[in-house]
Amino acid sequence: MNRLTKQQEEKIQDLLSQMTLDEKIGQLNQESVSIVGGFDVPFEELIEMMTDGRISQEEFEKIMSTAEQDYHEDDIRAGRVSSLMIQDPEKVNELQKIAVEESRLGIPLIFGLDVIHGFRSVYPIAIAEAGSFDTELFEKTARMAAKESRGHGVAWHFAPMIDVARDARWGRVSEGPGEDPHLVSEFARAKVRGLQNDHSSPGNYVAACLKHYVAYGACESGRDYNTTSMAPYMLYNTYLPPFKAAVEEGAQTVMASFNDLNGVPCTVNPFTLRKILKETYHLPGFVVSDANAIRECVTHGIASDEKDAGIQAVNAGLDMDMGTGIYRDHLKEAVEEGKVSMDVIDEAVERVLRVKMWLGLFDHPYVPEEVIGTYEELPAEHVALARKAAEESIVLLKNENELLPIDPKKKVSVVGELADKREEVVGAWSISWKEKDCVSVLDGMKERFENLEYFPCGGPSTEINEEEIEKAAKYGDVIIAVVGELVSMSGEASSRADITLPDCQREMLKKLLETGKPVVAVLMNGRPLALEWEAEHVPAIVEAWHLGIQMGNAVASVLSGDVNPSGHLASSFPVVTGQCPIYYNHPNTGRPGGKSKFTSRYLDAPYDSLYPFGYGLSYTAFSFEDLAVEEREDSLAVSVSVKNTGSRKGTEIVQLYMRDVTASIVRPVKELKDFCRVELEPGEERKVEFILPKQKMGFYNNEGEYCLENGEFKIYVGGNARECMESTVNLSF
Ligand code: NOJ
């Protein structure tokens, strides 16, 4: 899939030999579409403003329809632009025509965009989808997004976001697949396959852009863009593996992250960009900066001015400048002064051209006329997939006295402002959706439940209405309270210092519970929340995240019992915010948290999470028996018997963990090594077998060397990271 033909390789060399320095630098320049005429804001900032709620989608559309936009036509004609962020296929074709037919060498533009969890068909935010533990699903949803976006001319996704994230205060935990390096790596591989591997038509695949490279998820105190410091063993064992895996899978491009890593911003970091990504992992394509990040190196205090920042970035291996124009304005002079070599420029240009060639843009630069408009009405199979993804991502956290599922004939009161908000189902970083395609929780519930009334009662942006609460209690046999965070409370630049439910939401739950009617809390949120109070008081809790366009139907299927929930958490949920960062696979201390005072614990909070990684209930129950570990030449065969002990068909996520008991550096108390989804009929029992290659049982030391050390290993299998069966083996590698 990655190889270019000999002819394509020759074409690249031929182009390189004809290009002037200006044209070469042009290939390293991604321009923003500036909004002019009173709205002097770069296009991507406008998108961010809409995404984080500073302006509504309607306001955005209004600005776009009245504002004049600068698409840099003259610069494109002169070969000074390589890439733009646009999703309008007609505009794409118009600009592409200038590049292909009017620029001297006819090199096509590459149009990129944030297509994080779907394009027109939005599926669950990554932290939710990861909880399905369904790699086939990860791949399919990516493939669907690739087709839809390419149908709009977008051939390059700034996705997947594969930052391991362990601090739920960080707003961007919503965009990524959670806290575990193995799950994140499997997610990364599947997304790359889905985005990149269907070459049956040029319109079916896009280039992935892995982000944010690297360790952005470890930003200190969960505050976005903050500094990151870590020892090499943590970088190699936890934050790099998803990038390594995805490059192995063929990922074409990477985005450098905003943060500094041990004092060097990732934008200008030769160790991470050149040494690791290019020389060790062999990234085939190019590295792009994050938005404005080259300029921000001056603010970081690592570059004296913009030119210095540009020189440091390109020399470090950062190939394309997103949005600052610094390469465009300063690189020529830097080359002439000998501060940047022609080899560095040529390598960067070659990488960009390779990706354009690999995408087929030289042969198929345009969106075919017959494709334009195809996705105005979403294809039924895309909608069906969005629904399946949403259903599989829901996690049942609590279900006292089997309150759920609810007989659809019962009288149900749905409450909470969030229930009735179509724009709140899509989650952070959704750009290309249309409200007409979104099914709110209320829409979905109305379709499925025969006797249902809606009482707004209050929400994150409205006051509690006690009269409504009384009416809701009077009408319903059960109350479904939809509570949580607005989309704008997670995602980029949306860190929270307190990750409990917003006060007004908890107040509303209290008042609903006081009525004496059974209450089910359906959570809509973009991060793990600290649910200590809710876990104690609310009898049933459903974690429904931001599930995308089919959210309402998926929630209704689960609440009615048409679908038995099978999602498990991809991130630990703390008891209180003060425990953050909290994650199951932590290194052991010399004094693991216990009851006695001088152990690693808090005076005012427990040691453990509230809900651990991998946790999720079902309407049925599963038991695990007969764990057996057999040593083979190059692997361990681990088997376990899983039984559905309840009365409904259900799916369990069977998880394999290990622990290296004694090693030359402190190892995690548990590490996920494999998982599978097992669907069982009531009473059915199945033997599940994992093959764990011994090669995968090692770790990186502080020199970045991979070590396999002889000794004792614990093997665990279970339905979450806390409750597992256990066995011990001694291994010599
Ligand atoms: C900033 C974000 O960090 C990144 O994820 C995104 O791809 C770029 N902006 C472009 O919109």
XYZ file of C-alpha atoms and ligand atoms in Angstrom:
744
model
C 0.000 0.000 0.000
C 2.885 2.321 0.736
C 5.065 1.778 -2.237
C 5.147 4.207 -5.102
C 5.779 2.800 -8.569
C 9.121 3.353 -10.280
C 7.416 5.800 -12.591
C 6.026 7.789 -9.680
C 9.430 7.875 -7.993
C 10.966 9.169 -11.218
C 8.294 11.819 -11.556
C 9.098 13.101 -8.054
C 12.811 13.305 -8.824
C 12.046 14.980 -12.120
C 9.898 17.607 -10.409
C 12.517 18.201 -7.736
C 15.136 18.805 -10.386
C 12.963 21.439 -12.058
C 11.787 23.294 -8.952
C 13.143 26.684 -7.982
C 13.909 27.298 -4.310
C 10.742 29.403 -4.076
C 8.659 26.569 -5.467
C 10.259 24.102 -3.094
C 9.498 26.295 -0.122
C 5.958 26.661 -1.454
C 5.488 22.915 -1.009
C 6.235 23.331 2.688
C 3.597 25.976 3.217
C 0.057 25.373 4.356
C -1.993 28.545 4.146
C -5.011 29.400 6.232
C -8.013 30.737 4.453
C -8.122 34.201 5.958
C -11.461 35.756 6.590
C -11.304 39.387 5.552
C -13.809 42.216 5.514
C -14.219 42.923 9.201
C -13.528 39.355 10.423
C -9.793 39.282 10.614
C -9.533 35.791 12.017
C -7.822 32.828 10.363
C -10.224 30.187 9.160
C -9.039 27.493 11.554
C -9.497 29.823 14.486
C -13.039 30.458 13.367
C -13.602 26.711 13.269
C -12.127 26.416 16.733
C -14.416 29.189 17.944
C -17.400 27.261 16.668
C -16.092 23.989 18.055
C -15.511 25.329 21.524
C -18.829 27.142 21.586
C -17.623 30.744 21.402
C -19.864 31.081 18.337
C -22.751 28.868 17.247
C -22.872 26.928 14.015
C -25.424 29.402 12.651
C -23.165 32.328 13.511
C -20.304 30.519 11.824
C -22.333 29.952 8.687
C -23.462 33.554 8.674
C -19.905 34.821 8.947
C -18.839 32.507 6.169
C -21.629 33.575 3.870
C -21.042 37.289 4.303
C -17.302 37.442 4.805
C -14.874 37.732 2.011
C -12.283 35.053 2.109
C -8.741 35.123 0.881
C -7.985 31.798 -0.771
C -4.512 32.851 -1.859
C -5.211 32.294 -5.547
C -2.184 34.329 -6.685
C 0.134 32.467 -4.355
C -1.260 29.137 -5.567
C -0.652 30.210 -9.156
C 2.921 31.137 -8.254
C 3.548 27.745 -6.601
C 3.795 29.259 -3.132
C 1.068 27.138 -1.505
C 1.021 23.395 -0.912
C -2.033 22.889 1.244
C -5.220 24.501 2.506
C -7.977 23.576 4.957
C -11.270 23.598 3.045
C -14.209 21.247 2.780
C -16.270 22.792 -0.010
C -15.792 20.538 -3.064
C -16.533 23.263 -5.582
C -13.967 25.557 -4.015
C -11.532 22.668 -3.825
C -11.887 22.089 -7.563
C -11.576 25.784 -8.362
C -8.344 26.172 -6.388
C -6.992 22.830 -7.544
C -7.516 23.924 -11.135
C -5.315 26.961 -10.527
C -2.607 24.760 -8.996
C -2.750 22.082 -11.672
C -3.352 24.172 -14.775
C -1.925 27.579 -13.999
C 1.113 27.003 -11.800
C 4.394 26.364 -13.617
C 4.821 22.737 -12.549
C 1.191 21.824 -12.007
C 1.720 20.266 -8.567
C -1.693 19.609 -6.970
C -2.730 21.026 -3.617
C -3.496 18.747 -0.692
C -6.601 19.742 1.270
C -6.533 18.745 4.934
C -9.068 19.006 7.744
C -9.873 17.913 11.274
C -11.969 14.849 10.612
C -11.634 13.436 14.082
C -14.630 11.197 14.564
C -16.517 11.281 11.326
C -17.175 13.792 8.606
C -20.818 14.266 7.585
C -21.744 11.123 9.516
C -20.400 11.798 12.978
C -19.745 8.777 15.142
C -18.775 8.633 18.829
C -15.906 10.704 20.181
C -12.754 8.613 20.352
C -12.755 8.043 24.104
C -16.224 6.540 23.725
C -15.558 4.519 20.591
C -12.376 3.083 22.137
C -14.594 1.642 24.869
C -16.189 -0.691 22.334
C -12.830 -2.491 22.159
C -13.889 -3.306 18.598
C -11.000 -2.904 16.178
C -13.175 -3.781 13.175
C -15.503 -0.967 14.130
C -12.596 1.489 14.521
C -11.536 0.620 11.001
C -14.998 0.833 9.467
C -15.876 4.209 10.934
C -12.568 5.585 9.661
C -13.248 4.189 6.187
C -16.657 5.817 6.170
C -15.166 9.173 7.148
C -12.482 8.862 4.469
C -15.050 8.325 1.717
C -17.263 11.177 2.814
C -14.436 13.662 3.192
C -12.756 12.706 -0.052
C -16.104 13.290 -1.689
C -15.634 16.881 -0.513
C -12.037 17.105 -1.712
C -10.451 16.552 1.720
C -7.718 13.974 1.140
C -5.833 14.401 4.383
C -7.300 13.906 7.872
C -5.678 15.438 10.932
C -6.446 12.150 12.638
C -6.233 9.770 14.345
C -5.535 11.565 17.576
C -3.556 8.946 19.496
C -2.325 10.772 22.568
C -2.347 8.481 25.578
C -4.201 10.587 28.153
C -4.387 9.899 31.858
C -5.518 13.171 33.295
C -9.232 13.696 32.825
C -8.915 17.398 33.563
C -7.405 17.742 30.087
C -10.222 18.614 27.693
C -8.650 16.691 24.855
C -9.108 13.288 26.505
C -12.354 13.330 24.529
C -10.500 13.242 21.210
C -8.309 10.249 21.964
C -8.752 6.576 22.777
C -7.907 6.677 26.459
C -5.187 5.822 28.935
C -3.750 2.518 27.813
C -0.838 2.286 25.341
C -1.965 -1.082 23.968
C -5.577 -0.071 23.343
C -4.458 3.273 21.905
C -2.010 1.443 19.613
C -4.670 -0.973 18.374
C -7.016 1.951 17.796
C -4.247 3.780 15.928
C -3.503 0.806 13.683
C -7.171 0.239 12.879
C -7.789 3.912 12.093
C -4.810 3.990 9.746
C -6.076 0.886 7.939
C -9.545 2.390 7.684
C -8.387 5.752 6.393
C -5.647 4.602 4.090
C -6.082 1.082 2.795
C -9.048 1.008 0.434
C -7.409 1.797 -2.888
C -10.248 0.363 -4.973
C -10.960 3.937 -6.082
C -9.007 7.171 -5.567
C -12.068 8.533 -3.783
C -11.961 5.910 -1.052
C -8.826 6.703 0.902
C -7.069 9.602 2.542
C -3.723 10.187 4.224
C -3.770 9.850 8.002
C -1.985 12.402 10.172
C -1.028 10.962 13.553
C -1.219 13.506 16.298
C -0.107 15.031 18.476
C 3.508 13.955 18.399
C 4.427 13.542 21.200
C 3.447 13.271 24.870
C 0.899 16.070 24.490
C -1.469 13.955 26.606
C 0.920 14.237 29.527
C 0.614 18.027 29.782
C 1.269 19.006 33.364
C -1.831 19.308 35.552
C -4.114 18.545 32.620
C -3.960 22.140 31.427
C -3.975 22.301 27.650
C -0.725 23.228 25.881
C 1.179 22.910 29.164
C 4.737 21.708 29.560
C 5.589 18.000 29.586
C 8.506 16.426 31.390
C 9.191 12.743 31.461
C 11.927 10.181 31.760
C 12.836 8.246 28.604
C 11.337 4.965 29.877
C 7.920 6.632 30.220
C 8.151 8.164 26.763
C 9.208 4.891 25.124
C 6.813 2.601 26.982
C 3.706 4.755 27.127
C 3.542 7.694 24.758
C 5.540 6.547 21.722
C 4.079 3.047 21.126
C 0.864 4.225 19.392
C 2.928 6.318 16.962
C 5.324 3.447 16.331
C 2.423 1.070 15.704
C 0.619 3.460 13.366
C 3.739 4.183 11.318
C 4.296 0.418 11.040
C 0.747 0.220 9.730
C 1.698 2.717 7.017
C 0.538 6.103 8.339
C 1.624 8.754 5.879
C 1.959 11.903 7.976
C 2.350 13.149 11.543
C 1.503 16.408 13.321
C 3.996 17.717 15.868
C 2.436 18.723 19.163
C 2.288 22.141 20.812
C 3.944 21.117 24.092
C 7.576 21.185 24.988
C 9.031 17.831 25.958
C 11.738 18.061 28.588
C 12.314 21.670 27.605
C 12.275 21.359 23.807
C 9.024 22.162 21.981
C 8.008 19.195 19.821
C 7.848 21.568 16.835
C 11.631 22.007 16.891
C 12.674 18.740 18.503
C 15.270 16.915 16.356
C 15.342 13.948 18.730
C 11.652 13.109 18.421
C 11.202 14.212 14.799
C 14.395 13.139 13.061
C 15.917 10.505 15.290
C 12.822 8.625 16.340
C 10.102 9.293 13.800
C 12.102 9.479 10.599
C 15.298 7.524 11.240
C 13.970 4.817 13.559
C 10.304 4.414 12.599
C 10.808 5.396 8.934
C 7.770 7.615 8.464
C 7.173 7.536 4.697
C 5.595 10.992 4.378
C 5.908 14.351 6.070
C 5.491 16.083 9.418
C 3.245 19.138 9.713
C 3.313 21.598 12.596
C 0.241 22.236 14.692
C -1.564 25.505 13.978
C 0.736 28.497 14.478
C 3.118 26.319 16.476
C 6.292 27.502 14.748
C 5.545 31.066 15.766
C 4.785 29.917 19.313
C 8.391 28.753 19.677
C 9.238 32.433 20.139
C 6.706 32.620 22.970
C 8.081 29.404 24.457
C 11.371 31.292 24.636
C 13.363 28.860 22.515
C 13.642 31.017 19.401
C 14.691 34.655 19.220
C 12.319 35.544 16.384
C 10.121 33.981 13.716
C 12.988 33.333 11.348
C 14.973 31.587 14.070
C 11.899 29.471 14.887
C 11.508 28.504 11.223
C 15.176 27.554 10.930
C 15.034 25.416 14.065
C 11.831 23.731 12.938
C 12.907 22.765 9.436
C 16.309 21.601 10.638
C 14.626 19.488 13.321
C 12.598 17.700 10.640
C 9.315 19.643 10.652
C 8.391 19.595 6.978
C 5.253 21.699 6.632
C 4.298 24.926 8.366
C 0.645 25.104 9.339
C -0.597 28.593 9.038
C 2.178 30.996 10.070
C 3.801 31.742 6.709
C 7.192 31.634 8.431
C 8.679 29.123 5.995
C 7.236 31.143 3.125
C 8.720 34.398 4.414
C 12.068 33.337 5.868
C 13.376 30.031 4.566
C 14.833 31.369 1.331
C 17.010 33.826 3.182
C 17.977 31.138 5.684
C 19.141 28.871 2.845
C 21.065 31.691 1.229
C 22.761 32.404 4.544
C 23.684 28.737 4.906
C 21.534 28.272 8.012
C 19.416 25.625 6.323
C 20.942 23.250 3.777
C 19.391 22.414 0.417
C 19.399 18.771 1.507
C 17.060 19.594 4.355
C 14.724 21.458 2.018
C 14.858 18.732 -0.632
C 14.092 16.014 1.877
C 11.075 17.892 3.179
C 9.770 18.637 -0.323
C 10.260 15.047 -1.417
C 8.243 13.851 1.558
C 5.360 16.176 0.685
C 5.405 15.155 -2.971
C 5.444 11.479 -2.029
C 2.211 11.859 -0.068
C 0.534 13.772 -2.872
C 1.660 11.082 -5.298
C 0.532 8.273 -2.984
C -2.887 9.912 -2.720
C -3.197 9.864 -6.504
C -3.575 13.640 -6.583
C -1.388 14.010 -9.669
C -3.727 11.743 -11.648
C -7.011 12.573 -9.903
C -6.724 16.104 -8.547
C -10.445 16.946 -8.646
C -13.596 15.853 -6.904
C -15.524 14.248 -9.791
C -18.623 16.266 -10.695
C -20.900 13.272 -10.104
C -19.610 12.881 -6.528
C -20.302 16.475 -5.500
C -23.416 16.587 -3.379
C -23.532 12.797 -2.897
C -23.411 13.101 0.856
C -26.095 15.742 1.229
C -28.330 12.821 2.189
C -26.349 10.360 4.264
C -26.161 6.829 2.836
C -28.195 4.372 4.907
C -25.168 2.170 5.576
C -23.249 5.124 7.043
C -26.138 5.937 9.355
C -26.433 2.285 10.359
C -22.734 2.170 11.163
C -22.971 5.371 13.200
C -25.768 3.728 15.193
C -23.870 0.494 15.760
C -20.796 2.480 16.858
C -22.900 4.510 19.274
C -24.585 1.418 20.697
C -21.300 -0.387 21.244
C -19.736 2.632 22.946
C -22.297 2.995 25.740
C -21.035 1.874 29.150
C -23.421 0.788 31.884
C -21.814 2.003 35.113
C -24.467 1.102 37.659
C -27.776 -0.756 37.602
C -29.195 -1.206 41.100
C -32.031 -3.716 41.403
C -32.047 -4.157 37.648
C -33.771 -0.829 37.128
C -32.662 -1.124 33.522
C -33.753 -2.055 30.932
C -37.094 -0.264 30.950
C -40.185 -1.774 29.397
C -41.002 0.584 26.474
C -44.665 0.530 27.506
C -43.917 2.090 30.885
C -44.521 5.781 31.489
C -41.197 7.542 31.130
C -40.281 11.126 31.971
C -37.245 12.378 30.109
C -35.649 15.406 31.774
C -32.697 17.691 31.266
C -31.846 20.351 28.749
C -29.183 18.137 27.137
C -31.771 15.540 26.131
C -33.302 17.929 23.624
C -30.162 19.328 22.046
C -29.258 17.900 18.662
C -26.090 19.966 18.479
C -24.855 18.413 21.724
C -24.625 14.847 20.411
C -21.683 15.394 18.082
C -18.877 16.079 20.556
C -15.764 18.198 20.314
C -14.077 18.695 16.949
C -17.044 17.982 14.752
C -17.102 20.351 11.834
C -18.979 18.890 8.909
C -22.243 17.647 10.424
C -25.721 18.957 9.775
C -28.333 19.302 12.475
C -30.949 17.569 10.337
C -28.969 14.312 10.647
C -28.603 14.430 14.433
C -30.876 12.364 16.648
C -31.079 13.847 20.131
C -31.686 11.600 23.125
C -35.244 12.874 23.212
C -35.792 12.169 19.488
C -34.549 8.615 19.935
C -36.511 7.976 23.117
C -39.734 9.243 21.537
C -39.304 6.771 18.685
C -38.958 3.805 20.999
C -41.011 4.523 24.131
C -44.764 4.619 23.782
C -45.664 6.707 26.822
C -43.129 9.450 27.136
C -43.196 13.085 28.194
C -40.340 15.570 28.179
C -39.752 18.049 31.005
C -36.664 20.252 30.451
C -36.156 20.846 34.218
C -32.692 22.427 33.752
C -29.272 21.876 32.307
C -25.739 23.162 32.040
C -26.974 26.443 30.601
C -30.460 26.798 32.126
C -31.840 27.173 35.636
C -33.502 24.344 37.518
C -37.277 24.458 37.190
C -38.893 22.879 40.260
C -42.362 22.880 38.791
C -41.155 20.816 35.872
C -39.445 18.428 38.268
C -42.719 17.901 40.095
C -44.542 17.282 36.835
C -41.874 14.821 35.693
C -42.210 12.873 38.935
C -45.965 12.857 38.674
C -46.031 11.573 35.116
C -43.291 8.978 34.884
C -42.895 5.543 36.447
C -39.224 6.206 35.905
C -37.231 9.367 35.251
C -34.457 9.457 32.659
C -32.234 12.387 33.580
C -29.877 13.426 30.815
C -27.027 15.288 32.483
C -23.413 16.088 31.800
C -21.154 18.513 30.033
C -21.834 20.734 27.066
C -19.702 19.859 24.063
C -17.773 23.069 24.652
C -16.597 21.779 28.045
C -14.239 19.236 26.497
C -11.922 19.269 23.496
C -9.144 21.706 22.736
C -8.564 24.539 25.198
C -11.254 23.112 27.481
C -9.482 21.793 30.543
C -11.419 21.744 33.805
C -9.959 21.967 37.305
C -13.029 20.260 38.752
C -14.411 17.315 36.817
C -17.546 16.647 38.789
C -20.896 17.141 37.109
C -21.615 20.861 36.805
C -23.300 21.934 40.085
C -26.643 22.719 38.491
C -26.764 19.188 37.064
C -26.099 17.539 40.390
C -28.647 19.796 42.044
C -31.202 18.711 39.495
C -30.432 15.047 40.183
C -30.832 15.650 43.928
C -34.215 17.210 43.448
C -35.330 14.437 41.130
C -34.235 11.794 43.655
C -36.116 13.604 46.425
C -39.352 12.958 44.533
C -38.913 9.252 45.309
C -39.242 8.142 41.704
C -36.503 5.873 40.314
C -33.950 7.928 38.425
C -31.634 6.800 35.644
C -28.778 9.197 34.917
C -27.742 9.216 31.269
C -24.416 11.000 31.079
C -23.365 13.094 28.106
C -19.766 14.123 28.553
C -16.379 14.318 26.890
C -14.116 13.096 29.668
C -14.157 10.742 32.659
C -16.051 12.493 35.447
C -15.627 12.289 39.221
C -18.930 10.630 40.057
C -18.560 9.842 43.754
C -21.875 11.405 44.721
C -23.800 10.016 41.749
C -22.412 6.498 42.271
C -23.669 6.606 45.832
C -27.102 8.088 45.240
C -28.371 7.486 41.711
C -29.624 3.908 41.237
C -28.701 3.545 37.552
C -25.997 5.335 35.568
C -25.388 5.051 31.848
C -22.230 6.580 30.399
C -23.336 7.743 26.965
C -20.575 10.244 26.125
C -21.076 12.272 22.961
C -22.093 9.496 20.625
C -22.535 11.243 17.296
C -25.482 11.595 14.947
C -27.238 8.420 16.087
C -26.887 9.121 19.794
C -30.594 9.240 20.587
C -31.402 5.963 18.870
C -28.480 4.216 20.529
C -29.461 5.432 23.991
C -33.070 4.361 23.411
C -31.933 0.893 22.261
C -29.904 0.410 25.407
C -32.487 1.816 27.816
C -35.228 -0.315 26.281
C -33.070 -3.446 26.296
C -33.118 -3.886 22.504
C -29.364 -3.672 22.817
C -27.495 -5.123 25.771
C -24.723 -2.647 26.663
C -21.213 -3.929 26.059
C -18.930 -0.886 26.202
C -16.140 -0.838 28.790
C -14.196 2.210 29.927
C -11.082 3.192 28.003
C -10.136 5.457 30.908
C -10.290 5.154 34.684
C -12.925 7.291 36.414
C -11.589 8.939 39.572
C -13.541 9.198 42.802
C -12.532 12.851 43.121
C -10.705 15.222 40.807
C -7.725 15.410 43.175
C -6.742 11.860 42.213
C -5.960 12.942 38.648
C -3.946 11.720 36.876
C -5.190 8.263 37.820
C -4.638 5.186 35.650
C -4.635 1.475 36.255
C -1.204 0.726 34.819
C 0.841 2.813 37.185
C 4.289 1.842 38.448
C 4.318 0.408 41.939
C 5.613 2.484 44.810
C 7.586 1.014 47.698
C 4.494 1.668 49.795
C 1.411 0.903 47.746
C -1.676 2.654 49.098
C -3.218 0.791 51.994
C -4.888 1.369 55.322
C -1.825 2.330 57.318
C -0.705 5.911 57.401
C 2.718 5.714 55.798
C 1.582 4.381 52.466
C 1.117 6.129 49.149
C -2.401 7.442 49.626
C -4.550 10.476 50.354
C -5.960 11.446 53.723
C -9.216 12.490 52.139
C -9.699 10.244 49.115
C -9.308 6.574 48.308
C -6.289 5.082 46.584
C -8.236 3.426 43.776
C -10.374 4.821 40.998
C -14.159 4.734 41.237
C -14.536 2.760 38.006
C -11.361 1.158 36.677
C -10.103 0.945 33.129
C -11.938 -1.803 31.225
C -15.019 -1.621 33.456
C -18.562 -1.967 32.140
C -21.714 -3.796 33.187
C -24.233 -5.687 31.091
C -27.875 -6.714 31.522
C -26.497 -10.206 31.908
C -23.523 -11.438 33.973
C -20.323 -13.236 33.031
C -18.084 -15.542 34.972
C -14.460 -16.451 34.326
C -13.041 -19.896 35.131
C -10.156 -22.250 34.378
C -7.408 -19.790 33.613
C -4.552 -21.754 32.029
C -1.183 -20.494 30.872
C 0.916 -22.725 28.646
C 4.422 -21.807 27.643
C 5.265 -22.406 23.982
C 8.491 -21.699 22.181
C 7.863 -18.056 21.286
C 4.656 -17.307 23.105
C 2.324 -17.961 25.975
C -1.042 -19.528 25.217
C -3.471 -18.118 27.760
C -6.937 -19.618 27.927
C -9.961 -18.981 30.064
C -13.533 -20.137 30.122
C -16.085 -17.328 29.923
C -19.707 -18.063 30.744
C -22.867 -16.017 30.366
C -24.530 -16.733 33.714
C -27.536 -14.479 33.193
C -30.681 -14.693 31.165
C -29.901 -12.416 28.204
C -27.569 -12.650 25.289
C -24.604 -10.350 25.851
C -21.077 -9.423 24.872
C -18.171 -9.408 27.305
C -14.845 -7.726 26.660
C -12.273 -10.243 27.769
C -9.023 -8.578 28.749
C -5.534 -10.059 29.091
C -3.067 -8.276 31.361
C 0.425 -9.099 32.589
C 2.918 -7.884 35.131
C 6.660 -8.205 35.036
C 7.188 -8.813 38.756
C 10.885 -7.977 39.089
C 12.750 -6.013 36.465
C 15.660 -3.610 36.136
C 13.243 -0.688 36.109
C 9.937 -0.444 37.964
C 7.175 -1.864 35.789
C 3.411 -1.172 35.863
C 1.282 -3.158 38.288
C -0.671 -4.402 35.259
C -0.413 -3.909 31.512
C -3.095 -4.706 28.954
C -1.690 -7.062 26.334
C -4.728 -8.233 24.381
C -8.522 -8.193 24.374
C -11.470 -9.602 22.464
C -15.238 -9.242 22.300
C -17.115 -12.436 23.060
C -20.839 -12.708 22.390
C -22.601 -15.399 24.413
C -26.156 -16.718 24.570
C -27.676 -17.144 28.048
C -25.933 -20.083 29.739
C -23.348 -20.394 26.967
C -19.746 -21.001 27.922
C -16.756 -20.508 25.636
C -13.046 -21.075 25.903
C -11.194 -17.935 24.894
C -7.545 -18.236 23.927
C -4.955 -15.496 23.619
C -1.505 -15.992 22.145
C 0.887 -13.597 23.825
C 4.169 -13.433 21.893
C 7.113 -13.413 24.327
C 8.594 -10.646 22.233
C 5.774 -8.404 23.474
C 6.512 -9.001 27.153
C 9.463 -6.656 27.364
C 9.907 -2.958 28.007
C 12.116 -0.027 27.050
C 14.752 1.102 29.522
C 15.971 4.640 30.016
C 18.395 4.278 27.110
C 15.491 3.511 24.801
C 16.587 -0.126 24.426
C 13.976 -2.862 24.349
C 14.644 -5.447 27.076
C 13.249 -8.899 27.739
C 14.243 -9.929 31.229
C 13.970 -13.418 32.678
C 11.922 -14.026 35.779
C 8.452 -14.160 37.197
C 5.431 -12.826 35.320
C 1.849 -12.586 36.477
C -0.849 -13.197 33.909
C -4.334 -11.826 34.509
C -7.593 -12.258 32.646
C -10.858 -10.533 33.480
C -13.644 -8.174 32.527
C -11.854 -5.077 33.818
C -8.440 -4.063 35.096
C -9.384 -4.575 38.757
C -11.215 -7.886 38.871
C -9.115 -10.558 37.219
C -8.111 -14.180 37.551
C -4.414 -14.593 38.093
C -1.642 -17.052 37.284
C 2.158 -16.985 37.554
C 4.851 -18.130 35.096
C 8.623 -18.080 35.155
C 10.202 -17.252 31.843
C 13.681 -17.316 30.353
C 13.902 -15.539 27.035
C -5.017 22.735 16.588
C -5.208 21.345 17.116
O -4.308 21.114 18.180
C -5.028 20.247 16.097
O -5.479 19.049 16.657
C -5.747 20.568 14.830
O -5.565 19.511 13.913
C -5.228 21.880 14.275
N -5.487 22.936 15.237
C -5.849 22.236 12.925
O -7.165 22.592 13.059
